[in-house]
mmCIF file with all atom_site columns, C-alpha atoms in Angstrom:
data_model
loop_
_atom_site.group_PDB
_atom_site.id
_atom_site.type_symbol
_atom_site.label_atom_id
_atom_site.label_alt_id
_atom_site.label_comp_id
_atom_site.label_asym_id
_atom_site.label_entity_id
_atom_site.label_seq_id
_atom_site.pdbx_PDB_ins_code
_atom_site.Cartn_x
_atom_site.Cartn_y
_atom_site.Cartn_z
_atom_site.occupancy
_atom_site.B_iso_or_equiv
_atom_site.pdbx_formal_charge
_atom_site.auth_seq_id
_atom_site.auth_comp_id
_atom_site.auth_asym_id
_atom_site.auth_atom_id
_atom_site.pdbx_PDB_model_num
ATOM 1   C CA . MET A 1 1   ? -24.232 -20.727 -7.168  1.00 80.00 ? 680 MET A CA 1
ATOM 2   C CA . SER A 1 2   ? -23.294 -19.693 -10.619 1.00 82.00 ? 681 SER A CA 1
ATOM 3   C CA . GLU A 1 3   ? -24.483 -16.162 -10.016 1.00 85.00 ? 682 GLU A CA 1
ATOM 4   C CA . LEU A 1 4   ? -22.188 -15.636 -6.927  1.00 85.00 ? 683 LEU A CA 1
ATOM 5   C CA . PRO A 1 5   ? -19.097 -14.173 -8.823  1.00 86.00 ? 684 PRO A CA 1
ATOM 6   C CA . ALA A 1 6   ? -21.334 -11.539 -10.504 1.00 87.00 ? 685 ALA A CA 1
ATOM 7   C CA . LEU A 1 7   ? -22.940 -10.733 -7.125  1.00 87.00 ? 686 LEU A CA 1
ATOM 8   C CA . ILE A 1 8   ? -19.458 -10.392 -5.481  1.00 88.00 ? 687 ILE A CA 1
ATOM 9   C CA . ALA A 1 9   ? -18.317 -8.122  -8.329  1.00 86.00 ? 688 ALA A CA 1
ATOM 10  C CA . GLN A 1 10  ? -21.325 -5.980  -8.124  1.00 87.00 ? 689 GLN A CA 1
ATOM 11  C CA . CYS A 1 11  ? -20.959 -5.537  -4.356  1.00 87.00 ? 690 CYS A CA 1
ATOM 12  C CA . HIS A 1 12  ? -17.268 -4.677  -4.788  1.00 82.00 ? 691 HIS A CA 1
ATOM 13  C CA . SER A 1 13  ? -18.039 -2.215  -7.471  1.00 81.00 ? 692 SER A CA 1
ATOM 14  C CA . ALA A 1 14  ? -20.648 -0.498  -5.257  1.00 82.00 ? 693 ALA A CA 1
ATOM 15  C CA . ILE A 1 15  ? -18.246 -0.308  -2.184  1.00 84.00 ? 694 ILE A CA 1
ATOM 16  C CA . SER A 1 16  ? -15.457 0.974   -4.416  1.00 78.00 ? 695 SER A CA 1
ATOM 17  C CA . ALA A 1 17  ? -17.666 3.763   -5.769  1.00 78.00 ? 696 ALA A CA 1
ATOM 18  C CA . LEU A 1 18  ? -18.272 4.677   -2.160  1.00 79.00 ? 697 LEU A CA 1
ATOM 19  C CA . ALA A 1 19  ? -14.569 4.661   -1.282  1.00 75.00 ? 698 ALA A CA 1
ATOM 20  C CA . TYR A 1 20  ? -13.423 6.559   -4.364  1.00 67.00 ? 699 TYR A CA 1
ATOM 21  C CA . PRO A 1 21  ? -16.204 9.119   -5.075  1.00 65.00 ? 700 PRO A CA 1
ATOM 22  C CA . GLY A 1 22  ? -16.059 10.879  -8.424  1.00 57.00 ? 701 GLY A CA 1
ATOM 23  C CA . SER A 1 23  ? -13.966 8.248   -9.929  1.00 51.00 ? 702 SER A CA 1
ATOM 24  C CA . GLY A 1 24  ? -16.786 6.938   -12.069 1.00 51.00 ? 703 GLY A CA 1
ATOM 25  C CA . PRO A 1 25  ? -17.995 3.437   -12.177 1.00 52.00 ? 704 PRO A CA 1
ATOM 26  C CA . VAL A 1 26  ? -15.573 0.754   -11.171 1.00 49.00 ? 705 VAL A CA 1
ATOM 27  C CA . THR A 1 27  ? -15.710 -2.352  -13.411 1.00 50.00 ? 706 THR A CA 1
ATOM 28  C CA . ALA A 1 28  ? -14.364 -5.687  -12.415 1.00 45.00 ? 707 ALA A CA 1
ATOM 29  C CA . ALA A 1 29  ? -12.235 -7.765  -14.670 1.00 44.00 ? 708 ALA A CA 1
ATOM 30  C CA . PRO A 1 30  ? -13.344 -11.373 -15.231 1.00 42.00 ? 709 PRO A CA 1
ATOM 31  C CA . ASP A 1 31  ? -10.900 -12.397 -12.548 1.00 40.00 ? 710 ASP A CA 1
ATOM 32  C CA . LEU A 1 32  ? -12.555 -10.033 -10.153 1.00 39.00 ? 711 LEU A CA 1
ATOM 33  C CA . GLN A 1 33  ? -9.614  -7.839  -9.715  1.00 44.00 ? 712 GLN A CA 1
ATOM 34  C CA . VAL A 1 34  ? -10.549 -4.164  -9.801  1.00 44.00 ? 713 VAL A CA 1
ATOM 35  C CA . ARG A 1 35  ? -8.519  -1.949  -12.133 1.00 45.00 ? 714 ARG A CA 1
ATOM 36  C CA . LEU A 1 36  ? -8.426  1.675   -10.991 1.00 51.00 ? 715 LEU A CA 1
ATOM 37  C CA . ASP A 1 37  ? -7.059  4.634   -12.897 1.00 69.00 ? 716 ASP A CA 1
ATOM 38  C CA . LYS A 1 38  ? -3.652  6.027   -11.887 1.00 84.00 ? 717 LYS A CA 1
ATOM 39  C CA . PRO A 1 39  ? -4.035  8.384   -8.866  1.00 89.00 ? 718 PRO A CA 1
ATOM 40  C CA . SER A 1 40  ? -3.767  12.149  -9.247  1.00 88.00 ? 719 SER A CA 1
ATOM 41  C CA . ALA A 1 41  ? -0.784  14.047  -7.772  1.00 89.00 ? 720 ALA A CA 1
ATOM 42  C CA . ALA A 1 42  ? -2.876  15.229  -4.878  1.00 91.00 ? 721 ALA A CA 1
ATOM 43  C CA . GLN A 1 43  ? -3.882  11.538  -4.074  1.00 91.00 ? 722 GLN A CA 1
ATOM 44  C CA . VAL A 1 44  ? -0.290  10.551  -4.182  1.00 92.00 ? 723 VAL A CA 1
ATOM 45  C CA . ARG A 1 45  ? 0.652   13.335  -1.712  1.00 92.00 ? 724 ARG A CA 1
ATOM 46  C CA . GLY A 1 46  ? -2.352  12.509  0.475   1.00 93.00 ? 725 GLY A CA 1
ATOM 47  C CA . SER A 1 47  ? -1.431  8.805   0.657   1.00 94.00 ? 726 SER A CA 1
ATOM 48  C CA . VAL A 1 48  ? 1.895   9.438   2.351   1.00 94.00 ? 727 VAL A CA 1
ATOM 49  C CA . ARG A 1 49  ? 1.156   10.148  6.118   1.00 93.00 ? 728 ARG A CA 1
ATOM 50  C CA . PRO A 1 50  ? 3.752   10.248  8.921   1.00 94.00 ? 729 PRO A CA 1
ATOM 51  C CA . ASP A 1 51  ? 1.778   7.302   10.740  1.00 94.00 ? 730 ASP A CA 1
ATOM 52  C CA . GLY A 1 52  ? 1.193   5.227   7.647   1.00 95.00 ? 731 GLY A CA 1
ATOM 53  C CA . ILE A 1 53  ? 0.988   4.867   3.969   1.00 95.00 ? 732 ILE A CA 1
ATOM 54  C CA . MET A 1 54  ? -2.343  4.332   2.088   1.00 95.00 ? 733 MET A CA 1
ATOM 55  C CA . SER A 1 55  ? -2.380  1.478   -0.407  1.00 94.00 ? 734 SER A CA 1
ATOM 56  C CA . PHE A 1 56  ? -3.944  2.290   -3.744  1.00 94.00 ? 735 PHE A CA 1
ATOM 57  C CA . ILE A 1 57  ? -4.932  -1.369  -4.015  1.00 92.00 ? 736 ILE A CA 1
ATOM 58  C CA . ASP A 1 58  ? -7.490  -1.433  -1.243  1.00 91.00 ? 737 ASP A CA 1
ATOM 59  C CA . GLY A 1 59  ? -7.421  2.090   0.412   1.00 91.00 ? 738 GLY A CA 1
ATOM 60  C CA . ARG A 1 60  ? -6.175  0.908   3.713   1.00 93.00 ? 739 ARG A CA 1
ATOM 61  C CA . VAL A 1 61  ? -3.403  2.521   5.706   1.00 94.00 ? 740 VAL A CA 1
ATOM 62  C CA . TYR A 1 62  ? -0.197  0.443   6.392   1.00 95.00 ? 741 TYR A CA 1
ATOM 63  C CA . LYS A 1 63  ? 2.965   1.137   8.427   1.00 95.00 ? 742 LYS A CA 1
ATOM 64  C CA . THR A 1 64  ? 4.799   -0.853  5.702   1.00 95.00 ? 743 THR A CA 1
ATOM 65  C CA . LEU A 1 65  ? 3.589   -1.989  2.294   1.00 95.00 ? 744 LEU A CA 1
ATOM 66  C CA . LYS A 1 66  ? 5.931   -4.814  1.723   1.00 92.00 ? 745 LYS A CA 1
ATOM 67  C CA . ARG A 1 67  ? 3.830   -7.648  3.036   1.00 92.00 ? 746 ARG A CA 1
ATOM 68  C CA . HIS A 1 68  ? 0.664   -6.120  1.697   1.00 94.00 ? 747 HIS A CA 1
ATOM 69  C CA . LEU A 1 69  ? 2.259   -5.956  -1.754  1.00 95.00 ? 748 LEU A CA 1
ATOM 70  C CA . THR A 1 70  ? 3.554   -9.471  -1.746  1.00 93.00 ? 749 THR A CA 1
ATOM 71  C CA . ALA A 1 71  ? 0.188   -10.744 -0.825  1.00 93.00 ? 750 ALA A CA 1
ATOM 72  C CA . HIS A 1 72  ? -1.168  -9.081  -4.039  1.00 92.00 ? 751 HIS A CA 1
ATOM 73  C CA . GLY A 1 73  ? 1.804   -10.469 -6.019  1.00 93.00 ? 752 GLY A CA 1
ATOM 74  C CA . LEU A 1 74  ? 3.551   -7.275  -6.481  1.00 93.00 ? 753 LEU A CA 1
ATOM 75  C CA . ASP A 1 75  ? 6.922   -5.797  -5.602  1.00 94.00 ? 754 ASP A CA 1
ATOM 76  C CA . PRO A 1 76  ? 7.671   -2.074  -4.805  1.00 95.00 ? 755 PRO A CA 1
ATOM 77  C CA . GLN A 1 77  ? 8.850   -1.404  -8.377  1.00 95.00 ? 756 GLN A CA 1
ATOM 78  C CA . SER A 1 78  ? 5.839   -3.020  -10.092 1.00 94.00 ? 757 SER A CA 1
ATOM 79  C CA . TYR A 1 79  ? 3.430   -1.275  -7.568  1.00 95.00 ? 758 TYR A CA 1
ATOM 80  C CA . ARG A 1 80  ? 5.058   2.091   -8.447  1.00 94.00 ? 759 ARG A CA 1
ATOM 81  C CA . ALA A 1 81  ? 4.866   1.352   -12.141 1.00 93.00 ? 760 ALA A CA 1
ATOM 82  C CA . ARG A 1 82  ? 1.133   0.167   -11.938 1.00 92.00 ? 761 ARG A CA 1
ATOM 83  C CA . PHE A 1 83  ? 0.097   3.275   -10.310 1.00 93.00 ? 762 PHE A CA 1
ATOM 84  C CA . GLY A 1 84  ? 2.431   5.696   -11.977 1.00 92.00 ? 763 GLY A CA 1
ATOM 85  C CA . LEU A 1 85  ? 4.206   6.639   -8.707  1.00 94.00 ? 764 LEU A CA 1
ATOM 86  C CA . PRO A 1 86  ? 7.533   8.426   -8.562  1.00 93.00 ? 765 PRO A CA 1
ATOM 87  C CA . GLY A 1 87  ? 10.711  6.201   -8.028  1.00 93.00 ? 766 GLY A CA 1
ATOM 88  C CA . ASP A 1 88  ? 11.178  7.756   -4.543  1.00 94.00 ? 767 ASP A CA 1
ATOM 89  C CA . TYR A 1 89  ? 7.605   6.925   -3.354  1.00 95.00 ? 768 TYR A CA 1
ATOM 90  C CA . PRO A 1 90  ? 8.101   5.397   0.251   1.00 95.00 ? 769 PRO A CA 1
ATOM 91  C CA . MET A 1 91  ? 7.180   1.797   1.224   1.00 96.00 ? 770 MET A CA 1
ATOM 92  C CA . VAL A 1 92  ? 7.504   2.460   4.901   1.00 96.00 ? 771 VAL A CA 1
ATOM 93  C CA . ALA A 1 93  ? 5.756   5.101   7.171   1.00 96.00 ? 772 ALA A CA 1
ATOM 94  C CA . ARG A 1 94  ? 8.200   7.830   8.404   1.00 95.00 ? 773 ARG A CA 1
ATOM 95  C CA . GLU A 1 95  ? 7.217   7.495   12.024  1.00 95.00 ? 774 GLU A CA 1
ATOM 96  C CA . TYR A 1 96  ? 7.623   3.644   11.887  1.00 95.00 ? 775 TYR A CA 1
ATOM 97  C CA . ALA A 1 97  ? 11.110  3.939   10.234  1.00 94.00 ? 776 ALA A CA 1
ATOM 98  C CA . GLU A 1 98  ? 12.218  6.442   12.966  1.00 95.00 ? 777 GLU A CA 1
ATOM 99  C CA . ARG A 1 99  ? 11.060  4.076   15.685  1.00 95.00 ? 778 ARG A CA 1
ATOM 100 C CA . ARG A 1 100 ? 12.886  1.178   14.133  1.00 93.00 ? 779 ARG A CA 1
ATOM 101 C CA . ALA A 1 101 ? 16.000  3.235   13.728  1.00 92.00 ? 780 ALA A CA 1
ATOM 102 C CA . ALA A 1 102 ? 15.847  4.304   17.394  1.00 93.00 ? 781 ALA A CA 1
ATOM 103 C CA . LEU A 1 103 ? 15.379  0.814   18.412  1.00 93.00 ? 782 LEU A CA 1
ATOM 104 C CA . ALA A 1 104 ? 18.384  -0.430  16.282  1.00 91.00 ? 783 ALA A CA 1
ATOM 105 C CA . ARG A 1 105 ? 20.518  2.357   17.836  1.00 89.00 ? 784 ARG A CA 1
ATOM 106 C CA . ALA A 1 106 ? 19.451  1.488   21.329  1.00 90.00 ? 785 ALA A CA 1
ATOM 107 C CA . ILE A 1 107 ? 20.534  -2.138  20.980  1.00 89.00 ? 786 ILE A CA 1
ATOM 108 C CA . ALA A 1 108 ? 23.689  -1.140  18.996  1.00 83.00 ? 787 ALA A CA 1
ATOM 109 C CA . GLN A 1 109 ? 22.498  -2.998  16.037  1.00 78.00 ? 788 GLN A CA 1
ATOM 110 C CA . GLY A 1 110 ? 25.068  -2.894  13.163  1.00 74.00 ? 789 GLY A CA 1
ATOM 111 C CA . VAL A 1 111 ? 27.872  -1.772  15.379  1.00 74.00 ? 790 VAL A CA 1
ATOM 112 C CA . PRO A 1 112 ? 30.905  -4.303  15.863  1.00 77.00 ? 791 PRO A CA 1
ATOM 113 C CA . ARG A 1 113 ? 30.862  -5.856  19.365  1.00 72.00 ? 792 ARG A CA 1
ATOM 114 C CA . ASP A 1 114 ? 34.118  -4.346  20.312  1.00 70.00 ? 793 ASP A CA 1
ATOM 115 C CA . ARG A 1 115 ? 32.862  -0.690  19.700  1.00 65.00 ? 794 ARG A CA 1
ATOM 116 C CA . ALA A 1 116 ? 29.391  -1.486  21.149  1.00 55.00 ? 795 ALA A CA 1
ATOM 117 C CA . ALA A 1 117 ? 30.640  -2.073  24.632  1.00 55.00 ? 796 ALA A CA 1
#
């Protein structure tokens, strides 16, 4: 039972090394949170896709990062600071934002009722 945290950290390190080849060995902190180096400019550009935004925390693609960041105790500003991202780094995928905007226009959201009719 006492060796379980070390085993989990070792498995996580091995999987992270597969997910981020060439980044060198990933070491886990005592609280088992992985600390990665800041991404390169190419990685930042590649993380923003029309259909989703890749998280630098776990490498998964999300339509919006807000809930994901909140689950990890971060807000957009601290996420950008932690990974050295520019201030205009998006938190929502472009296609998702366009779909939501089209839906809002379709139901006349934000338009006073007398003008909507």
